[in-house]
Amino acid sequence: MTEKITLAHGAGGEQMDRFIKKTILKHLTQQDNVEIPLSMLDDSSVIDDIVFSTDSHTVQPLFFPGGDIGSLSVAGTVNDVSVMGAQPLALSSGLIIEEGFSFEEIDKIIESMSKTARKAGVPIITGDTKVVEHGAIQQCMINTSGIGKRTPILDKNFEIVRQYRKCSQRWLLDGNLKPGDEIIVSGTLGDHGIALMSFREGYGFETTVRSDVACVHQLLKSLLEIGGIISAKDPTRGGLANTVNEWSEKSNYGITLFEEEIPISEGVRAACDLLGLDPLHIGNEGKVVVGVVKEKADEILNQMKKHPLGKDAAIIGEVDEKKGYVKMKTEIGGKRIIPKPIGDPVPRIC
Amino acid sequence: MTEKITLAHGAGGEQMDRFIKKTILKHLTQQDNVEIPLSMLDDSSVIDDIVFSTDSHTVQPLFFPGGDIGSLSVAGTVNDVSVMGAQPLALSSGLIIEEGFSFEEIDKIIESMSKTARKAGVPIITGDTKVVEHGAIQQCMINTSGIGKRTPILDKNFEIVRQYRKCSQRWLLDGNLKPGDEIIVSGTLGDHGIALMSFREGYGFETTVRSDVACVHQLLKSLLEIGGIISAKDPTRGGLANTVNEWSEKSNYGITLFEEEIPISEGVRAACDLLGLDPLHIGNEGKVVVGVVKEKADEILNQMKKHPLGKDAAIIGEVDEKKGYVKMKTEIGGKRIIPKPIGDPVPRIC
């Protein structure tokens, strides 16, 4: 029987990783002159000092507590460009709309894209609109791609890194971490996935949890101004567990997380208990996780807490001295391995 | 009753034009510091001398005579970037795949993207893959976005333009045409739309027409090296009729086409006669139409004919001395107005 694509192949995590490597990277090997090529599977790629990223948004429902497909499609790509250390410059909008969809809803969605982009200071400068017959897609999907540019702030950030340890990198890559670096998250985890789930039919629970959808580039810029940031990532599909496993694999060092430090709201914790889900596997859309040289960790944490998007920030882990896996020191004093999730347990969160 | 989106809102042409202006541009007004903003509705936009474009591909069927969604998605965006006069630098790939789709077909599609990109010399450097549940989309859709850069060839091209007439533009824009400029098309029209149509169920005709899907940037580069190009456009959705109407509207001059000079293959002509379609309304995916200062028109035409993609090239029209519409001098000596089509008569050609 021919092998078929399943939802897990697009859900972040282990199975998606294998699919991308086996089916996609195998063909797309033409990466000469690309400073950060596709094969590095980082948040964006870099060519000629232009940071370039793309993300298709298929979220259901289109409107949810705390956001909608419009705000999500802008924030998702702004974040992917900015976690490389770049300043986002412009976005594209590729709309695919189902015939019969209402003008009123499209209007709301575009208005939301516009508001989010305006607040972010990143204009949507190019677009494409396709309409397909009823049933060929569900309502509306949006691809946004983004470009970003290098600014002197990033160079200064790395100069500060080099005051404390060797570092030959120019961008905030997944593979940059070294033993002793500390891991800081900007706020509570799991809000986006749980908000979506509660709003969908069939899950049978109520919550006041709202999506965290937001652009994190201005927060990140304020951290780069302090300096000492090594890596940054937005923990979307597959959640924090996916992010730290990517870092561990690519950096080739173990990572230890401190369970009691990881910020999770009461609402998310209750929903996860009810549904048997791990909040570390659930996607976020307005958080950033940074790896920082330990000498600058407290200063970075304090700066984060000053920003509205970082008020619940916490130092949640550190990079081990040795190769290895991601482990978590539990609240009761034990240790457990945090494997790369198979995928995000909540489908179509973005 | 709430107004609903119809297929014509995404088919190129008049109705799409109104939809984009009324619903999308209304919100996306933040275009400061954008040299060629979204509101110009040209093939790409330009910021900081980076050309940026996006195109979602929803073609059905995925595989058709002469190409597939993979080759189409690469060629479509390479062409959109290059018709601004830029050298395409890199592409993104945003895949949306239906659960249950076969690995074998995805493999073929990615291989085709890779081959087309490699031949074009434009790497796919960043990507995103989403899998949605069965029924949420039809099979597979691909967004490609592209970035391009300015090269000295474009400056030299405009220097040559300025030997013959005033020109303050830096890019090959729709609105650049002036009276006396000549219009040249690189080959036969309508092949892509007719090839797709013949291959789809329900139309009840057979043809040997194949899609013309191809990247035109190398052809265009060889023309820029000669110099004197004013505008360039790939006549996709809505066909040549849409292209020349866009030019006429934005340049604010009438255009006269010469019917007997317009290259159309026998197969396309026969299919159009059978189906009651106008080949000028049908989309193409491997053609370029250029506006040229008349003193360089013959030289540009000869250069086109030397290139495999331009062997059927012809001078097909000229820009009138006055404001006005697009007219066609017919083979029997009359004149008829060529209005902007409502949309492309063949749905989901790209």
XYZ file of C-alpha atoms in Angstrom:
700
model
C 0.000 0.000 0.000
C 1.239 3.469 -0.831
C 2.300 5.456 2.216
C 0.001 8.386 2.953
C 0.505 11.758 4.606
C -0.992 12.076 8.106
C -1.694 15.096 10.306
C 1.432 14.359 12.362
C 3.582 15.040 9.272
C 2.676 18.724 9.645
C 2.410 19.071 13.424
C 5.979 19.986 14.382
C 7.922 17.326 16.241
C 9.607 14.091 15.362
C 7.430 12.779 12.554
C 7.353 16.099 10.708
C 11.095 16.314 11.092
C 11.600 12.953 9.390
C 9.124 13.818 6.622
C 10.833 17.132 5.860
C 14.281 15.545 5.813
C 13.261 12.455 3.842
C 10.903 13.950 1.278
C 11.673 17.644 0.957
C 15.339 18.337 1.768
C 16.337 15.372 -0.386
C 15.366 17.363 -3.479
C 16.073 20.932 -2.416
C 19.841 20.668 -2.244
C 20.697 23.708 -4.366
C 21.852 26.005 -1.561
C 25.148 27.478 -2.807
C 25.757 31.021 -1.581
C 22.973 30.673 0.970
C 24.410 31.714 4.342
C 21.709 29.960 6.382
C 20.247 27.335 4.029
C 16.965 25.410 4.145
C 18.801 22.320 5.361
C 19.546 24.006 8.692
C 15.775 23.975 9.316
C 15.990 27.114 11.404
C 13.139 29.620 11.739
C 14.231 31.553 8.631
C 16.936 31.335 5.998
C 19.491 33.980 5.103
C 20.902 34.983 1.716
C 22.856 38.202 1.010
C 22.076 39.336 4.584
C 18.341 39.167 3.782
C 16.399 37.005 6.244
C 13.536 35.198 4.476
C 10.753 33.080 5.956
C 7.355 31.678 5.029
C 4.384 30.288 6.938
C 0.982 29.083 5.743
C -1.869 29.586 8.191
C -4.704 27.073 8.170
C -6.019 27.651 11.698
C -9.562 26.567 12.591
C -11.695 28.289 13.727
C -10.670 31.486 11.921
C -11.697 33.645 14.886
C -10.774 32.556 18.433
C -10.370 34.097 21.880
C -7.412 36.468 21.715
C -6.959 36.573 17.958
C -7.862 35.389 14.481
C -6.176 34.027 11.355
C -5.289 37.593 10.358
C -3.361 38.566 13.501
C -1.850 35.062 13.652
C -0.573 35.152 10.063
C 1.203 38.458 10.654
C 2.622 37.638 14.102
C 3.771 34.151 13.057
C 5.990 35.423 10.261
C 7.196 38.569 12.047
C 8.317 36.258 14.855
C 10.060 33.768 12.550
C 12.083 36.562 10.954
C 12.905 38.274 14.243
C 14.111 35.178 16.124
C 17.053 35.044 13.700
C 18.084 38.409 15.159
C 16.875 40.411 12.163
C 14.651 43.456 11.983
C 11.498 42.472 10.062
C 11.217 44.690 6.980
C 8.075 43.638 5.082
C 5.478 40.901 4.670
C 3.564 39.295 1.832
C -0.003 38.055 2.014
C -1.145 35.046 -0.039
C -4.882 34.565 0.476
C -6.738 31.445 -0.631
C -10.488 31.918 -0.218
C -13.352 29.474 -0.690
C -16.074 30.536 -3.077
C -19.121 31.576 -1.054
C -17.085 32.945 1.871
C -18.500 36.253 3.076
C -17.051 39.650 2.262
C -17.753 40.656 5.824
C -15.442 38.017 7.271
C -12.693 38.636 4.714
C -12.947 42.293 5.587
C -12.503 41.518 9.296
C -9.526 39.274 8.581
C -7.720 41.807 6.389
C -8.446 44.526 8.947
C -6.889 42.337 11.630
C -3.812 41.687 9.462
C -3.509 45.406 8.883
C -3.832 46.329 12.573
C -1.299 43.726 13.651
C 1.155 44.736 10.928
C 0.744 48.424 11.724
C 1.306 47.872 15.441
C 4.388 45.818 14.570
C 5.665 48.476 12.194
C 6.065 45.866 9.450
C 4.095 46.668 6.288
C 2.378 44.068 4.091
C 3.747 45.176 0.754
C 2.824 42.435 -1.708
C -0.053 40.022 -2.066
C -1.915 37.438 -4.077
C -5.551 36.351 -3.876
C -6.934 33.068 -5.163
C -10.567 32.001 -4.999
C -11.253 28.263 -5.293
C -14.576 26.529 -5.713
C -16.736 25.617 -2.745
C -15.294 22.572 -0.986
C -11.762 22.886 -2.417
C -10.579 24.538 0.780
C -12.179 25.235 4.128
C -13.113 28.945 4.302
C -9.816 30.778 4.061
C -6.083 30.116 4.424
C -3.288 32.679 4.447
C 0.371 32.361 3.617
C 2.573 35.155 4.850
C 6.214 35.389 3.919
C 8.563 37.873 5.475
C 11.872 39.534 4.814
C 14.152 41.066 7.398
C 17.460 42.843 7.499
C 20.551 42.803 9.623
C 21.060 45.809 11.875
C 24.061 46.917 13.987
C 22.190 45.815 17.147
C 22.845 42.193 16.239
C 26.567 42.779 15.803
C 26.718 44.535 19.175
C 24.826 41.633 20.761
C 27.453 39.179 19.535
C 30.302 41.455 20.655
C 28.900 41.166 24.153
C 28.612 37.377 23.800
C 32.309 37.313 22.890
C 33.235 39.154 26.075
C 32.253 35.962 27.895
C 32.963 33.089 25.542
C 33.962 32.158 21.994
C 31.245 32.593 19.361
C 31.734 32.656 15.601
C 28.041 32.936 14.681
C 26.381 35.991 13.122
C 22.726 34.978 13.619
C 20.647 33.592 16.508
C 20.696 29.966 15.387
C 19.325 26.801 16.979
C 22.804 25.295 16.995
C 24.578 28.114 18.876
C 24.202 26.946 22.475
C 27.193 26.035 24.637
C 27.433 24.539 28.124
C 26.404 26.986 30.832
C 24.097 29.085 28.639
C 20.786 29.755 30.317
C 17.334 29.372 28.807
C 14.704 32.038 29.385
C 11.068 32.003 28.280
C 9.090 35.230 27.920
C 5.875 34.011 29.591
C 3.268 31.315 30.172
C 3.135 28.314 27.848
C 0.252 26.588 26.094
C -2.241 29.459 25.975
C -2.666 29.516 22.196
C -3.352 25.805 21.727
C -5.703 25.559 24.704
C -7.666 28.690 23.694
C -8.231 27.206 20.249
C -9.166 23.816 21.577
C -11.695 25.170 24.040
C -13.339 27.125 21.276
C -13.677 24.139 18.993
C -16.636 21.831 19.043
C -16.268 18.399 20.481
C -13.747 18.944 23.255
C -16.434 19.585 25.903
C -14.685 21.959 28.245
C -14.817 25.656 28.979
C -11.952 27.952 29.826
C -11.152 31.632 29.946
C -7.721 31.002 28.400
C -7.001 33.346 25.493
C -4.496 32.930 22.701
C -1.199 34.730 23.284
C -0.847 35.709 19.601
C 1.546 38.683 19.413
C 4.634 39.939 17.609
C 7.708 39.486 19.799
C 10.243 41.394 17.691
C 10.169 44.582 19.751
C 10.673 42.623 22.975
C 13.533 40.755 21.329
C 15.075 43.984 20.058
C 15.164 45.348 23.625
C 17.030 42.184 24.682
C 19.530 42.425 21.824
C 20.282 45.972 22.960
C 21.452 44.521 26.285
C 23.405 41.818 24.467
C 24.479 38.278 25.185
C 21.686 36.457 23.335
C 22.880 33.266 21.622
C 19.696 31.707 20.228
C 16.034 32.647 19.998
C 12.997 30.679 18.913
C 9.223 31.042 19.015
C 7.818 27.827 20.504
C 4.952 27.255 18.026
C 3.982 23.777 16.720
C 5.153 21.127 19.172
C 5.567 23.721 21.930
C 8.532 24.242 24.251
C 9.381 20.522 24.130
C 10.011 20.795 20.400
C 12.003 24.031 20.722
C 14.442 22.771 23.353
C 14.873 19.430 21.598
C 15.745 21.237 18.367
C 18.291 23.285 20.302
C 19.746 20.261 22.017
C 20.028 18.239 18.793
C 21.544 21.020 16.725
C 23.837 22.358 19.457
C 24.830 18.843 20.385
C 24.506 19.376 24.158
C 21.966 18.209 26.694
C 19.560 20.726 28.209
C 18.118 20.636 31.724
C 14.771 22.315 32.399
C 13.555 23.233 35.913
C 9.905 22.212 36.150
C 8.978 24.547 38.963
C 10.279 27.570 37.026
C 8.241 26.985 33.858
C 5.371 29.495 33.762
C 2.009 27.893 32.995
C -1.304 29.573 33.764
C -3.882 27.940 36.018
C -6.325 27.712 33.104
C -3.855 25.897 30.858
C -2.805 23.599 33.684
C -6.441 22.700 34.447
C -7.291 22.092 30.783
C -4.184 19.937 30.287
C -5.014 17.889 33.391
C -8.543 17.378 32.119
C -7.486 16.370 28.631
C -4.358 14.450 29.538
C -2.081 16.782 27.581
C 1.410 18.029 28.340
C 1.528 21.856 28.247
C 5.132 21.644 27.024
C 3.853 20.072 23.787
C 1.270 22.757 23.072
C 1.912 25.540 20.587
C 2.332 29.234 21.444
C 2.102 32.247 19.143
C 3.351 35.166 21.206
C 6.269 33.800 23.197
C 9.977 33.722 22.640
C 12.558 31.430 24.213
C 16.124 32.714 24.304
C 19.469 31.136 25.074
C 21.762 33.615 26.852
C 25.345 33.596 28.152
C 24.919 33.028 31.869
C 26.642 36.271 32.853
C 23.850 38.252 31.169
C 20.897 36.044 32.131
C 19.620 38.097 35.077
C 19.865 41.345 33.160
C 18.003 39.826 30.177
C 15.337 38.423 32.506
C 14.819 41.828 34.124
C 14.548 43.537 30.748
C 11.983 40.943 29.634
C 9.859 41.550 32.703
C 9.665 45.256 31.907
C 7.978 44.510 28.578
C 4.206 43.784 28.555
C 4.847 40.545 26.606
C 7.499 39.409 29.082
C 5.972 40.077 32.498
C 5.827 36.354 33.359
C 9.333 35.637 32.018
C 11.475 33.097 33.823
C 14.853 31.376 33.622
C 13.695 27.820 32.963
C 16.787 25.839 32.135
C 20.458 25.595 31.288
C 22.685 23.895 28.781
C 24.523 20.853 30.180
C 28.260 20.255 30.050
C 27.776 17.097 27.990
C 26.023 15.767 24.932
C 22.633 14.302 25.675
C 18.930 14.771 25.769
C 16.522 17.262 27.222
C 15.824 16.444 30.875
C 13.529 18.103 33.369
C 14.213 18.391 37.086
C 10.748 17.821 38.479
C 9.191 19.697 41.354
C 9.438 16.624 43.565
C 13.157 16.371 42.917
C 13.326 13.690 40.239
C 14.454 13.894 36.627
C 12.601 12.871 33.499
C 13.538 12.923 29.851
C 11.541 15.329 27.656
C 11.526 13.690 24.234
C 10.795 15.508 21.015
C 7.003 15.255 20.718
C 5.554 13.233 17.836
C 3.662 16.399 16.968
C 1.491 19.096 18.482
C -1.564 17.472 20.113
C -3.849 20.280 18.915
C -4.278 20.204 15.127
C -4.428 23.352 12.997
C -3.303 25.800 15.631
C -1.612 27.934 12.992
C -28.209 39.035 2.033
C -24.531 39.121 2.822
C -22.388 39.468 -0.287
C -20.332 36.353 -1.033
C -17.005 35.755 -2.735
C -17.238 34.191 -6.211
C -14.621 32.561 -8.447
C -14.403 35.733 -10.537
C -13.021 37.589 -7.510
C -9.814 35.603 -7.922
C -9.639 35.188 -11.693
C -7.682 38.266 -12.723
C -9.645 40.917 -14.586
C -12.173 43.550 -13.685
C -14.043 41.908 -10.824
C -10.874 40.841 -9.004
C -9.512 44.311 -9.475
C -12.519 45.856 -7.743
C -12.410 43.274 -4.943
C -8.731 43.898 -4.254
C -9.158 47.660 -4.256
C -12.376 47.674 -2.230
C -11.641 45.003 0.355
C -7.880 44.596 0.616
C -6.109 47.857 -0.267
C -8.585 49.750 1.898
C -6.931 48.251 4.979
C -3.329 47.805 3.851
C -2.406 51.458 3.621
C 0.788 51.356 5.687
C 3.276 51.697 2.838
C 5.732 54.382 3.994
C 9.272 53.845 2.722
C 8.013 51.267 0.224
C 9.385 52.262 -3.182
C 6.825 50.224 -5.148
C 3.937 49.672 -2.725
C 1.089 47.161 -2.777
C -1.305 49.856 -3.975
C 0.471 49.988 -7.348
C -0.745 46.414 -7.901
C 2.260 45.626 -10.036
C 3.753 42.122 -10.344
C 5.996 42.586 -7.283
C 6.672 45.263 -4.710
C 9.997 46.888 -3.882
C 11.456 47.969 -0.541
C 15.142 48.827 0.087
C 15.903 47.690 -3.496
C 14.597 44.195 -2.619
C 11.888 42.990 -5.000
C 9.314 40.852 -3.168
C 6.405 38.865 -4.576
C 4.032 36.072 -3.569
C 1.752 33.656 -5.400
C -0.422 30.817 -4.128
C -0.863 27.916 -6.528
C -4.148 26.007 -6.422
C -4.069 24.511 -9.929
C -6.220 21.486 -10.746
C -5.273 18.904 -11.864
C -1.874 18.913 -10.127
C -0.209 17.229 -13.115
C -1.028 18.407 -16.640
C 0.501 18.262 -20.132
C 3.677 20.321 -20.032
C 3.996 20.777 -16.282
C 2.645 20.335 -12.791
C 1.936 22.402 -9.679
C 5.631 22.152 -8.749
C 7.086 23.638 -11.930
C 4.231 26.162 -12.062
C 4.782 27.384 -8.507
C 8.466 28.045 -9.182
C 8.053 29.588 -12.637
C 5.121 31.785 -11.558
C 7.070 33.530 -8.826
C 10.405 33.687 -10.678
C 8.485 35.429 -13.467
C 6.721 37.885 -11.157
C 10.026 38.968 -9.643
C 11.846 39.167 -12.964
C 9.241 41.257 -14.817
C 10.080 44.126 -12.447
C 13.569 44.025 -13.979
C 15.154 42.296 -10.982
C 17.364 39.250 -10.813
C 15.484 36.578 -8.808
C 17.571 35.668 -5.768
C 15.636 33.034 -3.802
C 12.235 31.435 -3.301
C 10.166 30.149 -0.404
C 7.871 27.147 -0.508
C 4.698 27.022 1.601
C 3.067 23.605 1.165
C -0.444 22.841 2.360
C -1.169 19.125 2.008
C -4.380 17.171 2.579
C -4.158 14.270 5.012
C -4.160 11.033 3.019
C -2.294 12.502 0.037
C 0.398 10.119 -1.189
C 4.096 10.442 -0.444
C 4.762 9.422 -4.016
C 2.942 12.412 -5.460
C 4.437 14.867 -2.965
C 7.822 13.494 -3.898
C 7.142 14.089 -7.609
C 5.937 17.632 -6.910
C 8.963 18.583 -4.789
C 11.270 17.025 -7.375
C 9.619 19.134 -10.053
C 10.003 22.296 -7.924
C 13.634 21.434 -7.408
C 14.350 20.788 -11.100
C 12.639 23.990 -12.195
C 14.413 26.042 -9.529
C 17.782 24.487 -10.382
C 17.354 25.156 -14.102
C 16.371 28.737 -13.259
C 19.352 29.140 -10.930
C 17.049 30.379 -8.156
C 17.252 28.287 -4.961
C 14.298 27.498 -2.709
C 15.832 28.515 0.595
C 12.987 28.524 3.102
C 9.798 26.550 3.553
C 6.809 25.599 5.633
C 4.639 22.488 5.512
C 1.116 22.210 6.870
C -1.018 19.081 6.788
C -4.778 19.598 7.141
C -7.452 16.986 7.667
C -9.054 15.188 4.745
C -11.525 17.469 2.992
C -10.108 20.731 4.366
C -8.228 21.296 1.120
C -8.124 19.533 -2.211
C -4.895 17.489 -2.417
C -2.127 20.047 -2.259
C -1.614 23.786 -2.696
C 1.696 25.654 -2.813
C 2.543 29.237 -2.033
C 5.859 30.455 -3.353
C 7.220 33.849 -2.489
C 10.287 35.291 -4.128
C 12.901 37.938 -3.534
C 15.028 39.583 -6.182
C 17.729 42.180 -6.366
C 18.626 45.100 -8.549
C 21.584 44.608 -10.858
C 23.534 47.083 -13.028
C 21.847 45.614 -16.130
C 18.620 47.380 -15.183
C 20.354 50.746 -14.816
C 21.994 50.307 -18.224
C 18.626 49.384 -19.725
C 17.126 52.659 -18.505
C 20.151 54.645 -19.719
C 19.380 53.352 -23.187
C 15.696 54.265 -22.779
C 16.797 57.814 -21.920
C 18.774 58.096 -25.150
C 15.405 58.101 -26.901
C 12.936 59.717 -24.520
C 12.423 61.005 -20.978
C 12.048 58.312 -18.309
C 12.336 58.801 -14.564
C 11.481 55.215 -13.591
C 13.896 52.690 -12.054
C 11.781 49.525 -12.465
C 9.758 47.944 -15.293
C 6.352 49.151 -14.130
C 2.896 48.810 -15.645
C 2.525 52.578 -15.683
C 5.721 53.377 -17.638
C 4.426 53.318 -21.214
C 4.452 56.422 -23.402
C 3.044 57.092 -26.895
C 4.989 55.322 -29.624
C 6.308 52.509 -27.414
C 5.889 49.114 -29.040
C 4.473 45.974 -27.471
C 6.185 42.633 -28.038
C 5.033 39.210 -26.864
C 7.493 36.330 -26.520
C 5.304 33.624 -28.115
C 1.924 31.993 -28.618
C -0.924 32.823 -26.265
C -3.423 30.642 -24.413
C -1.467 27.364 -24.292
C -1.465 27.002 -20.504
C -5.194 27.515 -19.971
C -6.218 25.333 -22.905
C -3.837 22.501 -21.907
C -5.357 22.471 -18.427
C -8.886 22.620 -19.703
C -8.436 19.770 -22.136
C -7.042 17.634 -19.362
C -9.937 18.286 -17.030
C -13.037 16.181 -16.990
C -16.224 17.557 -18.402
C -14.989 19.761 -21.223
C -15.270 17.007 -23.828
C -12.487 17.883 -26.222
C -9.041 16.597 -27.013
C -5.987 18.572 -27.960
C -2.248 18.190 -28.141
C -1.761 21.667 -26.643
C 0.759 21.660 -23.784
C 1.200 24.204 -21.036
C 3.923 26.768 -21.703
C 5.033 26.832 -18.043
C 8.613 28.192 -17.939
C 10.805 30.752 -16.211
C 11.282 33.787 -18.449
C 13.923 35.622 -16.414
C 16.883 34.546 -18.511
C 15.120 35.598 -21.711
C 14.255 38.916 -20.078
C 17.833 39.388 -18.905
C 19.093 39.009 -22.471
C 16.642 41.747 -23.521
C 17.715 44.095 -20.724
C 21.290 43.683 -21.916
C 20.219 45.196 -25.231
C 18.277 47.908 -23.425
C 15.238 50.040 -24.117
C 12.667 47.981 -22.181
C 10.038 50.131 -20.445
C 7.599 47.602 -18.969
C 7.362 43.825 -18.690
C 4.564 41.570 -17.543
C 3.730 37.870 -17.559
C 0.222 37.498 -18.971
C -1.189 35.006 -16.430
C -4.757 35.174 -15.068
C -6.954 37.094 -17.498
C -4.414 36.635 -20.321
C -3.037 39.255 -22.692
C -6.317 41.208 -22.542
C -5.785 41.769 -18.827
C -2.096 42.662 -19.236
C -2.583 45.333 -21.882
C -5.596 46.800 -20.086
C -3.534 47.121 -16.883
C -0.844 48.877 -18.899
C -3.303 51.171 -20.606
C -5.074 52.113 -17.356
C -1.911 52.716 -15.348
C 0.026 54.443 -18.130
C -3.045 56.466 -19.044
C -2.704 55.951 -22.790
C -4.643 53.885 -25.290
C -3.035 50.793 -26.793
C -3.632 49.405 -30.268
C -3.095 45.697 -30.921
C -2.669 44.209 -34.395
C -4.779 41.055 -34.570
C -2.883 39.434 -37.414
C 0.419 39.726 -35.555
C -0.715 38.013 -32.332
C 0.790 34.505 -32.218
C -1.774 31.818 -31.368
C -1.214 28.136 -32.104
C -3.608 26.168 -34.283
C -4.537 23.955 -31.333
C -5.444 26.888 -29.105
C -7.357 28.562 -31.904
C -9.353 25.393 -32.600
C -10.124 24.815 -28.906
C -11.199 28.429 -28.439
C -13.466 28.260 -31.495
C -15.031 25.060 -30.169
C -15.585 26.432 -26.667
C -16.466 29.991 -27.619
C -13.494 31.453 -25.730
C -11.230 34.366 -26.568
C -7.559 33.293 -26.526
C -6.627 36.798 -25.373
C -8.456 36.113 -22.084
C -6.677 32.831 -21.358
C -3.786 32.615 -18.925
C -0.173 31.852 -19.827
C 2.676 30.733 -17.574
C 5.797 30.982 -19.713
C 5.351 34.150 -21.732
C 6.442 37.707 -21.246
C 5.032 40.851 -22.820
C 7.358 43.829 -22.996
C 6.893 47.498 -23.810
C 9.918 48.883 -25.657
C 11.002 52.273 -27.013
C 10.234 52.001 -30.709
C 13.847 52.629 -31.785
C 14.900 49.377 -30.057
C 11.853 47.258 -30.943
C 13.340 45.361 -33.888
C 16.561 44.617 -32.017
C 14.599 43.353 -28.996
C 12.380 41.227 -31.256
C 15.434 39.655 -32.917
C 17.034 38.914 -29.576
C 13.801 37.287 -28.364
C 13.650 35.047 -31.410
C 17.138 33.733 -30.661
C 15.959 32.381 -27.288
C 14.103 29.038 -27.188
C 11.255 30.663 -25.216
C 10.961 33.503 -27.705
C 11.044 31.815 -31.109
C 7.436 32.814 -31.916
C 7.880 36.367 -30.622
C 6.087 39.182 -32.428
C 5.514 42.921 -32.247
C 1.782 42.953 -31.537
C 0.886 46.517 -30.734
C 1.812 50.091 -29.948
C 0.931 52.771 -27.445
C -1.413 55.451 -28.845
C -0.805 59.187 -28.770
C -3.915 59.747 -26.656
C -5.655 58.516 -23.555
C -8.101 55.743 -24.184
C -8.820 52.069 -24.237
C -7.242 48.988 -25.697
C -8.316 48.540 -29.302
C -7.509 45.807 -31.788
C -7.090 46.357 -35.531
C -8.734 43.212 -36.859
C -7.471 41.115 -39.720
C -10.346 42.271 -41.901
C -9.443 45.924 -41.311
C -11.897 46.934 -38.591
C -11.283 47.978 -35.014
C -12.760 46.562 -31.833
C -12.342 47.480 -28.209
C -10.633 44.862 -26.009
C -12.147 45.394 -22.548
C -10.572 44.156 -19.353
C -11.976 40.644 -19.013
C -14.305 39.936 -16.082
C -11.868 37.154 -15.211
C -9.994 34.240 -16.713
C -12.509 31.843 -18.286
C -10.551 28.796 -17.076
C -10.688 28.459 -13.274
C -7.677 27.366 -11.174
C -5.056 27.653 -13.868
C -2.453 28.639 -11.286
